[in-house]
Amino acid sequence: MKRILQLVFTRWLARTPIGMVLLGLGWLFMRKRRARKQQPAQAPALREPGRRSSNPNAWRGPAAGNRR
């Protein structure tokens, strides 16, 4: 039902030049909104080799033994 109403409304707006401008602005707005929504969450920055984690419970590998 929603899609049918969108189609009717879009066709009604497309009959006039002002309606076409409004449709273009709505299209741009939704395109930017969808692009922003699809971006992955920011991943934590990769650490450089040799730097230790700030997490005291982080696994340090088999060579670390009981060192802290």
Short mmCIF file of N, CA and C in Angstrom, two decimals:
data_model
loop_
_atom_site.label_atom_id
_atom_site.label_comp_id
_atom_site.label_asym_id
_atom_site.label_seq_id
_atom_site.Cartn_x
_atom_site.Cartn_y
_atom_site.Cartn_z
N MET A 1 0.81 -1.18 0.00
CA MET A 1 0.00 0.00 0.00
C MET A 1 0.87 1.26 0.00
N LYS A 2 1.94 1.19 0.81
CA LYS A 2 2.83 2.34 0.89
C LYS A 2 3.47 2.63 -0.47
N ARG A 3 3.88 1.56 -1.17
CA ARG A 3 4.52 1.73 -2.47
C ARG A 3 3.56 2.33 -3.50
N ILE A 4 2.30 1.93 -3.43
CA ILE A 4 1.31 2.47 -4.37
C ILE A 4 1.11 3.96 -4.12
N LEU A 5 1.01 4.34 -2.84
CA LEU A 5 0.86 5.76 -2.51
C LEU A 5 2.09 6.57 -2.92
N GLN A 6 3.27 5.98 -2.74
CA GLN A 6 4.49 6.66 -3.19
C GLN A 6 4.47 6.88 -4.69
N LEU A 7 4.04 5.87 -5.43
CA LEU A 7 3.98 5.98 -6.88
C LEU A 7 3.00 7.06 -7.31
N VAL A 8 1.82 7.07 -6.72
CA VAL A 8 0.81 8.07 -7.08
C VAL A 8 1.32 9.47 -6.74
N PHE A 9 1.90 9.63 -5.56
CA PHE A 9 2.42 10.93 -5.14
C PHE A 9 3.57 11.39 -6.05
N THR A 10 4.44 10.47 -6.41
CA THR A 10 5.57 10.81 -7.28
C THR A 10 5.09 11.24 -8.66
N ARG A 11 4.13 10.51 -9.18
CA ARG A 11 3.60 10.88 -10.50
C ARG A 11 2.87 12.23 -10.45
N TRP A 12 2.20 12.49 -9.36
CA TRP A 12 1.51 13.77 -9.20
C TRP A 12 2.51 14.92 -9.14
N LEU A 13 3.62 14.72 -8.38
CA LEU A 13 4.64 15.76 -8.26
C LEU A 13 5.38 15.96 -9.58
N ALA A 14 5.58 14.90 -10.34
CA ALA A 14 6.36 14.96 -11.57
C ALA A 14 5.67 15.75 -12.68
N ARG A 15 4.42 16.12 -12.49
CA ARG A 15 3.69 16.85 -13.54
C ARG A 15 4.14 18.30 -13.66
N THR A 16 4.77 18.85 -12.63
CA THR A 16 5.15 20.27 -12.67
C THR A 16 6.65 20.41 -12.49
N PRO A 17 7.23 21.51 -12.99
CA PRO A 17 8.67 21.73 -12.80
C PRO A 17 9.06 21.85 -11.33
N ILE A 18 8.22 22.49 -10.54
CA ILE A 18 8.53 22.63 -9.11
C ILE A 18 8.50 21.25 -8.44
N GLY A 19 7.56 20.43 -8.84
CA GLY A 19 7.49 19.06 -8.32
C GLY A 19 8.72 18.26 -8.68
N MET A 20 9.22 18.46 -9.88
CA MET A 20 10.44 17.75 -10.29
C MET A 20 11.63 18.18 -9.44
N VAL A 21 11.69 19.48 -9.12
CA VAL A 21 12.77 19.98 -8.25
C VAL A 21 12.65 19.33 -6.87
N LEU A 22 11.44 19.27 -6.33
CA LEU A 22 11.24 18.64 -5.03
C LEU A 22 11.62 17.16 -5.06
N LEU A 23 11.25 16.47 -6.13
CA LEU A 23 11.63 15.06 -6.25
C LEU A 23 13.15 14.89 -6.32
N GLY A 24 13.82 15.78 -7.05
CA GLY A 24 15.28 15.71 -7.14
C GLY A 24 15.95 15.94 -5.80
N LEU A 25 15.45 16.93 -5.06
CA LEU A 25 16.02 17.20 -3.73
C LEU A 25 15.78 16.04 -2.78
N GLY A 26 14.59 15.47 -2.83
CA GLY A 26 14.30 14.30 -1.99
C GLY A 26 15.17 13.12 -2.35
N TRP A 27 15.41 12.94 -3.65
CA TRP A 27 16.26 11.84 -4.09
C TRP A 27 17.69 12.01 -3.57
N LEU A 28 18.22 13.26 -3.69
CA LEU A 28 19.57 13.51 -3.19
C LEU A 28 19.66 13.29 -1.68
N PHE A 29 18.68 13.79 -0.96
CA PHE A 29 18.67 13.64 0.49
C PHE A 29 18.66 12.17 0.90
N MET A 30 17.80 11.38 0.28
CA MET A 30 17.72 9.96 0.62
C MET A 30 18.98 9.21 0.21
N ARG A 31 19.58 9.59 -0.89
CA ARG A 31 20.81 8.93 -1.35
C ARG A 31 21.94 9.14 -0.35
N LYS A 32 22.08 10.37 0.13
CA LYS A 32 23.12 10.65 1.14
C LYS A 32 22.83 9.92 2.44
N ARG A 33 21.56 9.87 2.80
CA ARG A 33 21.18 9.22 4.05
C ARG A 33 21.49 7.72 3.99
N ARG A 34 21.17 7.09 2.85
CA ARG A 34 21.45 5.65 2.70
C ARG A 34 22.95 5.38 2.67
N ALA A 35 23.71 6.26 2.03
CA ALA A 35 25.17 6.06 1.96
C ALA A 35 25.77 6.15 3.36
N ARG A 36 25.29 7.10 4.15
CA ARG A 36 25.79 7.26 5.51
C ARG A 36 25.42 6.05 6.37
N LYS A 37 24.25 5.51 6.13
CA LYS A 37 23.77 4.37 6.90
C LYS A 37 24.56 3.11 6.60
N GLN A 38 25.04 2.95 5.36
CA GLN A 38 25.74 1.73 4.95
C GLN A 38 27.23 1.73 5.30
N GLN A 39 27.76 2.87 5.73
CA GLN A 39 29.18 2.89 6.08
C GLN A 39 29.40 2.01 7.31
N PRO A 40 30.45 1.19 7.30
CA PRO A 40 30.71 0.35 8.46
C PRO A 40 31.13 1.21 9.65
N ALA A 41 30.88 0.68 10.82
CA ALA A 41 31.30 1.39 12.03
C ALA A 41 32.81 1.55 11.99
N GLN A 42 33.27 2.64 12.54
CA GLN A 42 34.70 2.90 12.48
C GLN A 42 35.47 1.85 13.27
N ALA A 43 36.35 1.17 12.59
CA ALA A 43 37.16 0.14 13.22
C ALA A 43 38.27 0.81 14.03
N PRO A 44 38.66 0.17 15.11
CA PRO A 44 39.76 0.77 15.89
C PRO A 44 41.04 0.82 15.04
N ALA A 45 41.82 1.83 15.27
CA ALA A 45 43.05 2.00 14.50
C ALA A 45 43.99 0.82 14.75
N LEU A 46 44.65 0.37 13.70
CA LEU A 46 45.59 -0.74 13.86
C LEU A 46 46.82 -0.25 14.62
N ARG A 47 47.27 -1.09 15.54
CA ARG A 47 48.44 -0.71 16.32
C ARG A 47 49.71 -1.05 15.56
N GLU A 48 50.74 -0.34 15.87
CA GLU A 48 52.04 -0.64 15.26
C GLU A 48 52.65 -1.84 15.96
N PRO A 49 53.47 -2.62 15.24
CA PRO A 49 54.10 -3.78 15.88
C PRO A 49 55.00 -3.34 17.03
N GLY A 50 54.99 -4.13 18.10
CA GLY A 50 55.86 -3.83 19.23
C GLY A 50 55.19 -3.02 20.32
N ARG A 51 54.02 -2.51 20.05
CA ARG A 51 53.34 -1.74 21.10
C ARG A 51 52.40 -2.66 21.84
N ARG A 52 52.33 -2.52 23.15
CA ARG A 52 51.49 -3.38 23.96
C ARG A 52 50.09 -2.82 24.06
N SER A 53 49.15 -3.72 24.27
CA SER A 53 47.76 -3.33 24.44
C SER A 53 47.59 -2.67 25.80
N SER A 54 46.64 -1.74 25.89
CA SER A 54 46.36 -1.09 27.17
C SER A 54 45.47 -1.98 28.04
N ASN A 55 44.96 -3.06 27.48
CA ASN A 55 44.09 -3.97 28.21
C ASN A 55 44.96 -4.94 29.02
N PRO A 56 44.87 -4.93 30.35
CA PRO A 56 45.72 -5.82 31.15
C PRO A 56 45.33 -7.29 31.00
N ASN A 57 44.13 -7.57 30.52
CA ASN A 57 43.68 -8.96 30.36
C ASN A 57 43.91 -9.49 28.96
N ALA A 58 44.53 -8.73 28.10
CA ALA A 58 44.75 -9.15 26.72
C ALA A 58 45.74 -10.31 26.68
N TRP A 59 45.45 -11.26 25.78
CA TRP A 59 46.34 -12.40 25.62
C TRP A 59 47.60 -11.95 24.92
N ARG A 60 48.75 -12.30 25.44
CA ARG A 60 50.00 -11.83 24.90
C ARG A 60 50.76 -12.92 24.14
N GLY A 61 50.16 -14.07 23.99
CA GLY A 61 50.80 -15.14 23.24
C GLY A 61 51.55 -16.10 24.14
N PRO A 62 52.01 -17.23 23.57
CA PRO A 62 52.68 -18.24 24.40
C PRO A 62 54.05 -17.81 24.90
N ALA A 63 54.70 -16.87 24.25
CA ALA A 63 56.05 -16.46 24.67
C ALA A 63 56.00 -15.56 25.90
N ALA A 64 54.87 -14.98 26.20
CA ALA A 64 54.80 -14.02 27.30
C ALA A 64 54.86 -14.71 28.65
N GLY A 65 54.38 -15.95 28.74
CA GLY A 65 54.39 -16.65 30.01
C GLY A 65 53.58 -15.91 31.06
N ASN A 66 54.19 -15.69 32.22
CA ASN A 66 53.50 -14.97 33.31
C ASN A 66 53.90 -13.51 33.37
N ARG A 67 54.63 -13.03 32.39
CA ARG A 67 55.05 -11.64 32.42
C ARG A 67 53.85 -10.72 32.31
N ARG A 68 53.89 -9.61 33.02
CA ARG A 68 52.83 -8.61 32.90
C ARG A 68 53.44 -7.25 32.70
#
